[in-house]
Tab-separated table of C-alpha atoms in Angstrom:
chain	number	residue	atom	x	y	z
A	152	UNK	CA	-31.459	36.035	-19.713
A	153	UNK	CA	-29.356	37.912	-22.038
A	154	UNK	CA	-28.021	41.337	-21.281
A	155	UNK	CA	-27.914	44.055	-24.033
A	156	UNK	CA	-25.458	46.976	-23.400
A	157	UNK	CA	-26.312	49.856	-25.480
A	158	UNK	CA	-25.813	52.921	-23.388
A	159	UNK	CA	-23.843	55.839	-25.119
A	160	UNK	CA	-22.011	59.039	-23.411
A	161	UNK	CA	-23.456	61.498	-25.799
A	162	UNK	CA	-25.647	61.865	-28.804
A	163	UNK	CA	-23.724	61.358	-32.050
A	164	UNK	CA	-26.499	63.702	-34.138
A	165	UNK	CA	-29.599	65.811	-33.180
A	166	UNK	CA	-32.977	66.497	-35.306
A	167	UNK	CA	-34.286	69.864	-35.524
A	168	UNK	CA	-36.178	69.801	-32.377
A	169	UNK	CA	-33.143	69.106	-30.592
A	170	UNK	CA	-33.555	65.202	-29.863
A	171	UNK	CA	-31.018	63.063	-30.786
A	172	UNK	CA	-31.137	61.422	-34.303
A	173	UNK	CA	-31.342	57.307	-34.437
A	174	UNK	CA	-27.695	56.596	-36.267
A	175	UNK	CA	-26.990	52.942	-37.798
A	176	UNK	CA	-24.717	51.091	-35.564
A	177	UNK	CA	-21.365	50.749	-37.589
A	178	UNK	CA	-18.144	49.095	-36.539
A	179	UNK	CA	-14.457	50.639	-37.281
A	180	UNK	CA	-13.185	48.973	-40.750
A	181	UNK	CA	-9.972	50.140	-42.418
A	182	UNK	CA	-10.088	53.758	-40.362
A	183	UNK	CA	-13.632	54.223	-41.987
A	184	UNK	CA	-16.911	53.482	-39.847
A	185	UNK	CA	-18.994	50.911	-41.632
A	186	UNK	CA	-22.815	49.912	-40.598
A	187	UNK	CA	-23.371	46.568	-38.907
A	188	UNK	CA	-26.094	44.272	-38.179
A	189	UNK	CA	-28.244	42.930	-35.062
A	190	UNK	CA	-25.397	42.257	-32.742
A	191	UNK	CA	-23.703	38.753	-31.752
A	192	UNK	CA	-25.237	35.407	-30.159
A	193	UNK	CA	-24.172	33.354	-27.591
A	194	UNK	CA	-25.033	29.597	-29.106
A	195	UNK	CA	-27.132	27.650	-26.640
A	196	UNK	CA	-25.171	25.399	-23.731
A	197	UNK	CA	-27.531	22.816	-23.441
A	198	UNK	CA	-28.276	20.609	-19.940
A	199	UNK	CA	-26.310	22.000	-16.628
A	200	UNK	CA	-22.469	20.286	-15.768
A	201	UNK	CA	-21.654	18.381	-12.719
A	202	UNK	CA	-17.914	18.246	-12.012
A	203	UNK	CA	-15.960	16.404	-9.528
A	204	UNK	CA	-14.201	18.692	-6.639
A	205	UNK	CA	-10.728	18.606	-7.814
A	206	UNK	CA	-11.160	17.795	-11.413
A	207	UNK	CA	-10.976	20.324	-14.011
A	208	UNK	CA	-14.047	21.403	-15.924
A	209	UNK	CA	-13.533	22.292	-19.733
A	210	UNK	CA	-16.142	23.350	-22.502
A	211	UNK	CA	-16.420	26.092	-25.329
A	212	UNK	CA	-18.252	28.953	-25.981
A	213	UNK	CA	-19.224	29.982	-29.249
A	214	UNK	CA	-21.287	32.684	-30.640
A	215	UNK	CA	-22.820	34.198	-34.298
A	216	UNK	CA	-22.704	37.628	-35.529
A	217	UNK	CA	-24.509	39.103	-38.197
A	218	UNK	CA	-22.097	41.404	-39.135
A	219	UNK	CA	-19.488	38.286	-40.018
A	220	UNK	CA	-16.374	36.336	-38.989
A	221	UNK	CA	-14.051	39.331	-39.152
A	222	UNK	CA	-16.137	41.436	-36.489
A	223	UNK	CA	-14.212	40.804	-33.440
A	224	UNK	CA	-15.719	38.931	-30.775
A	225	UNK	CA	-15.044	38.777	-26.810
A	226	UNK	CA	-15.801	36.520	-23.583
A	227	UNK	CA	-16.210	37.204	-20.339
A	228	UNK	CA	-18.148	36.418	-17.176
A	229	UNK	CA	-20.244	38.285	-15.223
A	230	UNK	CA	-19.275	38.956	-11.467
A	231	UNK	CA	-21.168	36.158	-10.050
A	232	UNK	CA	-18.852	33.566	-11.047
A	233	UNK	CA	-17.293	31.387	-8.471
A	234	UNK	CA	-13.712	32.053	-7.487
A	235	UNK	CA	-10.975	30.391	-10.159
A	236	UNK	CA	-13.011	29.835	-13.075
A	237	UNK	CA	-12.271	31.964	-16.428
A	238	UNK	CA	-12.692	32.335	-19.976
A	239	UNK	CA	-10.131	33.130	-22.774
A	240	UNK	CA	-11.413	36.182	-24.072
A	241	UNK	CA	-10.758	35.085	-27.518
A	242	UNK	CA	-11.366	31.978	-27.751
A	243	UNK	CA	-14.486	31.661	-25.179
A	244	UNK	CA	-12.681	28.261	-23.833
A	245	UNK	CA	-13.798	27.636	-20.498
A	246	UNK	CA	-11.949	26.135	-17.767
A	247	UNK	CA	-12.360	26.020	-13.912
A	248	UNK	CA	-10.943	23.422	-11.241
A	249	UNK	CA	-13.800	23.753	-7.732
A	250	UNK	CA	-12.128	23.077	-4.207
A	251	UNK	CA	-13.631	20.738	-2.009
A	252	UNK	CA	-14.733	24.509	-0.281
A	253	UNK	CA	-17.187	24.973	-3.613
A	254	UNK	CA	-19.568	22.033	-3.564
A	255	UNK	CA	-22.802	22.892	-4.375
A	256	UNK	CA	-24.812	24.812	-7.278
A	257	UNK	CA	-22.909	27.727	-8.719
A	258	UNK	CA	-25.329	29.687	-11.323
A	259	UNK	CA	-23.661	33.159	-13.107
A	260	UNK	CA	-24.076	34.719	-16.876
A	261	UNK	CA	-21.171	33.654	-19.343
A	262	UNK	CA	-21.410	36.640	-22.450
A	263	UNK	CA	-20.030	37.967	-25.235
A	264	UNK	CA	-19.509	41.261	-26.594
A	265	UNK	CA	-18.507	42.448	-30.196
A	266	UNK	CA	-16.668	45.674	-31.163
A	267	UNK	CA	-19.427	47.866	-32.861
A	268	UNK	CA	-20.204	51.319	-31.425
A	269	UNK	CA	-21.892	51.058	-30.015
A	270	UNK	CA	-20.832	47.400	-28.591
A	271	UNK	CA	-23.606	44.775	-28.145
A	272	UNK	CA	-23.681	41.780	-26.287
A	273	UNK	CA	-25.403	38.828	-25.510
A	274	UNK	CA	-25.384	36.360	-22.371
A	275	UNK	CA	-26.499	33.006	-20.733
A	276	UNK	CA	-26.813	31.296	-17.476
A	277	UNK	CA	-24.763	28.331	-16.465
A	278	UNK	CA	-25.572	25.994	-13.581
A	279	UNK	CA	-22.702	24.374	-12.617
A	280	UNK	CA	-22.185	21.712	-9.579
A	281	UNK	CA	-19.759	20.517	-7.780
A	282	UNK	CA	-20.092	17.182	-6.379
A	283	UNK	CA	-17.413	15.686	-3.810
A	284	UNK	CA	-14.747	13.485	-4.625
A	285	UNK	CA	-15.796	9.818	-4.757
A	286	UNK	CA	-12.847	8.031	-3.015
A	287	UNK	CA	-12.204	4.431	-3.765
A	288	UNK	CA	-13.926	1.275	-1.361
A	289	UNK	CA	-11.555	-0.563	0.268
A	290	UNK	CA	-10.999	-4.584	1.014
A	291	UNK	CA	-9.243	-5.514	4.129
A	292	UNK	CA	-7.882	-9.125	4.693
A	293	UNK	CA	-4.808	-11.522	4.409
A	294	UNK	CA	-3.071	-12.197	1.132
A	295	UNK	CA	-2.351	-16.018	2.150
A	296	UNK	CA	-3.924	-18.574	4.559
A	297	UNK	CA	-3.521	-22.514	4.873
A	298	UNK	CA	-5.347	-25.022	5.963
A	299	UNK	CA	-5.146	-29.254	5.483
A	300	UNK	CA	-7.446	-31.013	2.243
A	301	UNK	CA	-10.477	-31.999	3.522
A	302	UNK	CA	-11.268	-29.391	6.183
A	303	UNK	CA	-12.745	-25.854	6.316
A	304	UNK	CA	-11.493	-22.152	7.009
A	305	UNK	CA	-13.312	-19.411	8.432
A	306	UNK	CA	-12.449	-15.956	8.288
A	307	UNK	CA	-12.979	-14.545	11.887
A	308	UNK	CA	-10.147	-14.623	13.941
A	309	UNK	CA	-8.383	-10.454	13.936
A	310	UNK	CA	-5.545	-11.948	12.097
A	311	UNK	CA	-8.068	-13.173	9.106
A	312	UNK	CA	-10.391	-11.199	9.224
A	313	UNK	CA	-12.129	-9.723	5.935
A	314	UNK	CA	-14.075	-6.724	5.622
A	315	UNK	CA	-14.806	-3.787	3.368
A	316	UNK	CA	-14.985	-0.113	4.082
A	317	UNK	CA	-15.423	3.351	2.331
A	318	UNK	CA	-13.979	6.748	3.453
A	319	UNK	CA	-16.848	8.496	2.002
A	320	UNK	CA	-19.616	6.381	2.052
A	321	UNK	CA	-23.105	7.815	4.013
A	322	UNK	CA	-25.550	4.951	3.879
A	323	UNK	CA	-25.952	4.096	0.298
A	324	UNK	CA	-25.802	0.312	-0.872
A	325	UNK	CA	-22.420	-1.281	-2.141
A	326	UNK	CA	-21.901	-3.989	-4.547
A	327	UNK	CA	-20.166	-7.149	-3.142
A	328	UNK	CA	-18.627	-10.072	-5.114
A	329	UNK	CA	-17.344	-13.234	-3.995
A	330	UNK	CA	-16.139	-15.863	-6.262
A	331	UNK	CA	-14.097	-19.402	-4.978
A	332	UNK	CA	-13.404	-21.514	-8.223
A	333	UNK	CA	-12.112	-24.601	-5.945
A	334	UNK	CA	-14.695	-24.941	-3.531
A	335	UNK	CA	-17.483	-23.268	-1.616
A	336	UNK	CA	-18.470	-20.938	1.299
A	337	UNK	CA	-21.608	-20.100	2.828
A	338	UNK	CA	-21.773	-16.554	4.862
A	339	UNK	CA	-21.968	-15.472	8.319
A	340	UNK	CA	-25.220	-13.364	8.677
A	341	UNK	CA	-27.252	-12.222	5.172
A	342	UNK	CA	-29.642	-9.941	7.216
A	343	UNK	CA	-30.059	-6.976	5.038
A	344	UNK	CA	-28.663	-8.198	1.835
A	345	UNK	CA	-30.189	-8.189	-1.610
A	346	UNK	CA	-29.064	-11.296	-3.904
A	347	UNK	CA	-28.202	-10.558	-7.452
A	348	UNK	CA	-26.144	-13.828	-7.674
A	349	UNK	CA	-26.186	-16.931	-5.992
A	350	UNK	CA	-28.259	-17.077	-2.517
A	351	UNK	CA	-25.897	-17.734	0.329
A	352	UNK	CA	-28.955	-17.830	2.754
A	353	UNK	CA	-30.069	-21.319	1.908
A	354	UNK	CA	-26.653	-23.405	0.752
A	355	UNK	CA	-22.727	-23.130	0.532
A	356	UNK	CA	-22.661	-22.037	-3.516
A	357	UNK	CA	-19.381	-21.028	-5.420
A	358	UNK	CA	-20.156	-17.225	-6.406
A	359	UNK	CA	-22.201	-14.476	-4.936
A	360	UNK	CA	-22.981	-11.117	-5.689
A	361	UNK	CA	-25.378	-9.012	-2.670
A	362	UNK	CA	-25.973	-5.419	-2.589
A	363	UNK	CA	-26.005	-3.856	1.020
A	364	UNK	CA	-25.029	-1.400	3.470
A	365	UNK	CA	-21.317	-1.309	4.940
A	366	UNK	CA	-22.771	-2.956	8.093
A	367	UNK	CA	-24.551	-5.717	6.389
A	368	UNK	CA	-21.372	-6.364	4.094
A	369	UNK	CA	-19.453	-6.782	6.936
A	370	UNK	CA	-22.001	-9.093	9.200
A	371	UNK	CA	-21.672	-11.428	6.183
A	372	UNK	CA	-17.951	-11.832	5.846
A	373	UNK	CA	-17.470	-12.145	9.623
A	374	UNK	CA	-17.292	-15.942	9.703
A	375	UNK	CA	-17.425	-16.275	5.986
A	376	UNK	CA	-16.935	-20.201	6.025
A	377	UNK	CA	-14.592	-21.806	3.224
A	378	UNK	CA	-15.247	-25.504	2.114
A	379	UNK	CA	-12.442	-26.646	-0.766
A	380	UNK	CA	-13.302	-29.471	-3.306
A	381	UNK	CA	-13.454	-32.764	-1.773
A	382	UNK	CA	-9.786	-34.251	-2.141
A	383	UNK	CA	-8.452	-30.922	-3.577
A	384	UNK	CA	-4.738	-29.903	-2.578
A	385	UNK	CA	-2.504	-27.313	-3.969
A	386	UNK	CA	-2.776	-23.161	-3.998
A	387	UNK	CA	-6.772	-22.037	-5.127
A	388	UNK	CA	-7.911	-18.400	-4.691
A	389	UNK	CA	-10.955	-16.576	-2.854
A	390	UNK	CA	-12.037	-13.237	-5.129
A	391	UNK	CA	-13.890	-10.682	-3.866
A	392	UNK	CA	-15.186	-7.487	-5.955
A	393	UNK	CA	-16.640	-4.236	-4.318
A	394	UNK	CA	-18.327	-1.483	-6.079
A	395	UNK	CA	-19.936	1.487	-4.345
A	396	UNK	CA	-22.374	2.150	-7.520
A	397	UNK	CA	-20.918	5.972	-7.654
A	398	UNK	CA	-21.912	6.391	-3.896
A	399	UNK	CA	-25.644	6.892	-4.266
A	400	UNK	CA	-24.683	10.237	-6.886
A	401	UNK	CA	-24.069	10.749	-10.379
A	402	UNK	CA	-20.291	9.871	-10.415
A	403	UNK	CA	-18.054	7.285	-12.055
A	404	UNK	CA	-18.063	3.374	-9.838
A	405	UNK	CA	-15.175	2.843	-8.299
A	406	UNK	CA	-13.939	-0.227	-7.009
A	407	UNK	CA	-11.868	-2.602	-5.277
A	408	UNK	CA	-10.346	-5.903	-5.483
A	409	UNK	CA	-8.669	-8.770	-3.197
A	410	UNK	CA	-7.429	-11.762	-3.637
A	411	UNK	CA	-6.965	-14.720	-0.883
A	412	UNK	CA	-4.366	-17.296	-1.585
A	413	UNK	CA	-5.859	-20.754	-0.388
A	414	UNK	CA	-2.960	-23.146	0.585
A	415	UNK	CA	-4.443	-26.701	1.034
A	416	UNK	CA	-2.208	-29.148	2.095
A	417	UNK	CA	-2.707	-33.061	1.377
A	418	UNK	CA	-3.574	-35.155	3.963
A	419	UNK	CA	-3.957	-39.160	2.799
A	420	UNK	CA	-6.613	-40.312	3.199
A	421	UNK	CA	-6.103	-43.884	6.064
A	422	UNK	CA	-5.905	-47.273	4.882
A	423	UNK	CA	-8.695	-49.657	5.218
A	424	UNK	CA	-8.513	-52.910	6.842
A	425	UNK	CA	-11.238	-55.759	6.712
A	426	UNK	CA	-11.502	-57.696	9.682
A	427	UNK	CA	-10.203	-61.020	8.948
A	428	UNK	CA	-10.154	-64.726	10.192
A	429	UNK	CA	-6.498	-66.796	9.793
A	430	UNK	CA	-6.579	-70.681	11.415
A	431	UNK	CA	-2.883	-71.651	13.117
A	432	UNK	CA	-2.399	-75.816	12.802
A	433	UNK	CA	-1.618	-77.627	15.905
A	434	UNK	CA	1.503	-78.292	16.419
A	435	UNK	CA	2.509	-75.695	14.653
A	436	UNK	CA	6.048	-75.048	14.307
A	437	UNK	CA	7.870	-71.574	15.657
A	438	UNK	CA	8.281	-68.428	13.493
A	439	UNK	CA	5.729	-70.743	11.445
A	440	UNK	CA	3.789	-68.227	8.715
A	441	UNK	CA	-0.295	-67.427	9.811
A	442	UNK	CA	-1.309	-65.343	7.411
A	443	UNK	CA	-0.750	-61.671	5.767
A	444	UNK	CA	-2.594	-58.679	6.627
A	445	UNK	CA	-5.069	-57.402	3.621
A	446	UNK	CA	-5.134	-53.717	3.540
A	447	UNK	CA	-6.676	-51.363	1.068
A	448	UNK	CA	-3.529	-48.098	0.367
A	449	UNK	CA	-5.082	-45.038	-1.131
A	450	UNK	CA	-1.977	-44.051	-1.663
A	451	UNK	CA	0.637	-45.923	-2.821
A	452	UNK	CA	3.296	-43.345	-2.993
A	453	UNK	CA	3.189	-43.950	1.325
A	454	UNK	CA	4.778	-46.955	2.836
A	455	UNK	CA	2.355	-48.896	5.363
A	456	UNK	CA	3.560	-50.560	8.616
A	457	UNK	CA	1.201	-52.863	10.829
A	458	UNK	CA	1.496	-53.656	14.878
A	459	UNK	CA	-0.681	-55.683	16.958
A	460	UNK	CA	-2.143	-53.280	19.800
A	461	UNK	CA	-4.218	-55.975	21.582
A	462	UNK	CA	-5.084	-59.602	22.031
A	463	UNK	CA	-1.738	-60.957	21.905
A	464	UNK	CA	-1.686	-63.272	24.972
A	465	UNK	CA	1.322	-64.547	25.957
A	466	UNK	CA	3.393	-63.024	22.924
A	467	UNK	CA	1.754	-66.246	21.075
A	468	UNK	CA	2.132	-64.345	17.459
A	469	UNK	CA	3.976	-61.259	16.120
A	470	UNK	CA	3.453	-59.467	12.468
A	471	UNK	CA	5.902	-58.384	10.280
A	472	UNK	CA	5.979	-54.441	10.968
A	473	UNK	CA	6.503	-53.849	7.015
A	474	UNK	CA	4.886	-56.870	4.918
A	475	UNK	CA	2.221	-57.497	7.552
A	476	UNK	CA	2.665	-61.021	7.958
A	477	UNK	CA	1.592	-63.002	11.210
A	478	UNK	CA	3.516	-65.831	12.186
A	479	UNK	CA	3.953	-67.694	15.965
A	480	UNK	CA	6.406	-66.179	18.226
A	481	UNK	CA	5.575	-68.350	21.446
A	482	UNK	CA	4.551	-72.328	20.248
A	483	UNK	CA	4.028	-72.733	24.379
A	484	UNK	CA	2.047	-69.517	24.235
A	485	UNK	CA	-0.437	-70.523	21.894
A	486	UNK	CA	-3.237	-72.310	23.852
A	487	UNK	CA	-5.442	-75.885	22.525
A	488	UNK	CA	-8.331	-74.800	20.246
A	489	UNK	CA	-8.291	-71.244	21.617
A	490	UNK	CA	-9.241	-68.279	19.740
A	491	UNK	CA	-6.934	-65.244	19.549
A	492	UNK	CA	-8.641	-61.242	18.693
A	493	UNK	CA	-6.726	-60.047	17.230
A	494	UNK	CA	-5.930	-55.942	17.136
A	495	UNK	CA	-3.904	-54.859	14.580
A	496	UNK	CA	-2.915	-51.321	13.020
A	497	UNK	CA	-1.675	-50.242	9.912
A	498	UNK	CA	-0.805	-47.077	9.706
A	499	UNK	CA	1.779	-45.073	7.136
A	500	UNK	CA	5.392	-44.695	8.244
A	501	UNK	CA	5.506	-41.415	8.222
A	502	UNK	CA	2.646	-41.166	10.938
């Protein structure tokens, strides 16, 4: 494609028959008119560019002349080029910034053109396109929940609600990671997903990483179910990754990340009580000891305290409310051989 200007106004010499005489090409050296050589060459530019809209597009032109460094050289473009981009005409730098107007395939002629006399020049196409601006995915949920040891949390409800979006996303697949170090979590719907880590579909696991559409991404994280450790309490985290793999085009991944705080509170777990037989003498003396209580505390840090809820007839026997001991309350209360069922609670004090 290169273009060769060689026209000239007039003939510099004429033969004998009147024609006009082939002169060496010379250049202007020192106020004296010097033959040169073949003319300059653009070097080639290799593959076509892609640039984002927006972003500015740099890259050099260089060319080789026969007739040597000191035979001055100069860039231009032809008038195809798109609006705003230029060349230094001494340099051959390049440089154009497209508008979101100029997406699309631009094709035009860069050249260059020496100083001989006449002047020759030489030129190349360049494809350039201009892709549109990738804009960043986006996560959407709350920074901080809470919810009691032991139990789940799923996030539905409008004030919990996660999802994941993309201004400029048009059907292509995004990348979706979801990590909980404490605990696990199963999700809502996996219709349409493709599993790269984990698979959701069968079992709660720890970490999973689908590709699908905006729609699919969603339908899974609509009800996404949270499960903590058994017994674990404190502050533990819910991570979630999204990538839009360059939005289907040949542009950088962006992506986005969000955190959820997980706030599990302890709850103890209850004491356990066997059931138990105690035998009360005849004749047994008032406020006279029965037995104590046994009781199994998980946690000893909480203080226990015990009532008797049923089979207490006639007030025959009371228990000690914070060392569980039974002992008779009514002597007339307490009947001949009888047997007493005893229904007692214990129960932390703070309950």
């Amino acid at each position: 494609s290169a273009a060769i200007a060689t026209a000239t106004s007039a003939c510099a010499a004429t033969t004998t028959d009147g024609s006009c005489a082939r002169l060496p090409r010379t250049r202007e050296s020192g106020g004296k008119r010097a033959p040169v050589g073949a003319g300059p060459a653009l070097v080639a530019l290799g593959r076509e560019r892609s640039i984002v809209a927006g972003e500015t597009l740099q890259f050099q032109l260089k060319a080789v002349d026969s007739d040597g460094p000191d035979f001055s050289l100069r860039y231009g473009l032809d008038s195809g080029a798109p609006l705003g981009a230029r060349v230094n005409e001494l340099t051959g730098r390049f440089e154009w910034t497209p508008s979101p107007a100029q997406l699309g395939s631009h094709t035009f002629e860069v050249r260059v053109t020496d100083q001989g006399i006449p002047p020759q020049a030489d030129g190349q196409q360049v494809t350039l396109t201009v892709l549109p601006r990738n804009e960043s995915p986006t996560i959407s949920g709350p920074d901080r929940v809470g919810f009691v040891e032991d139990s789940n949390y799923q996030f539905h409800a409008a004030t919990t609600a996660l999802s994941v979006g993309d201004p400029d996303n048009v059907g292509s697949e995004l990348r979706l990671s979801v990590v909980a170090p404490d605990g696990v979590f199963t999700l809502a719907n996996v219709s349409g997903l493709v599993f790269e880590v984990g698979d959701a579909a069968n079992q709660p696991v720890s970490e999973v990483t689908v590709r699908g559409s905006l729609a699919a991404l969603n339908a899974a994280l609509d009800g996404l179910d949270y499960h903590p450790a058994p017994d674990f309490q404190g502050v533990t985290e819910l991570r979630l990754e999204l990538s839009d793999l360059g939005n289907g085009g040949d542009r950088p991944w962006l992506t986005a990340r969000h955190v959820v705080a997980l706030d599990v509170s302890a709850v103890p777990d209850p004491p356990s009580m066997p059931s138990q037989t105690f035998f009360v003498p005849r004749r047994v003396p008032r406020f006279a000891t029965v037995g104590t209580i046994a009781v199994t505390n998980p946690d000893p840090r909480l203080l226990l305290r015990y009532e008797i809820t049923a089979g207490n007839e006639a007030g025959a026997l009371v228990v000690d409310e914070v060392t569980g001991r039974i002992s008779v309350a009514n002597v007339d209360g307490l009947g001949d051989g009888a047997d007493y069922l005893l229904q007692v609670r214990a129960f932390y004090a703070a309950n």
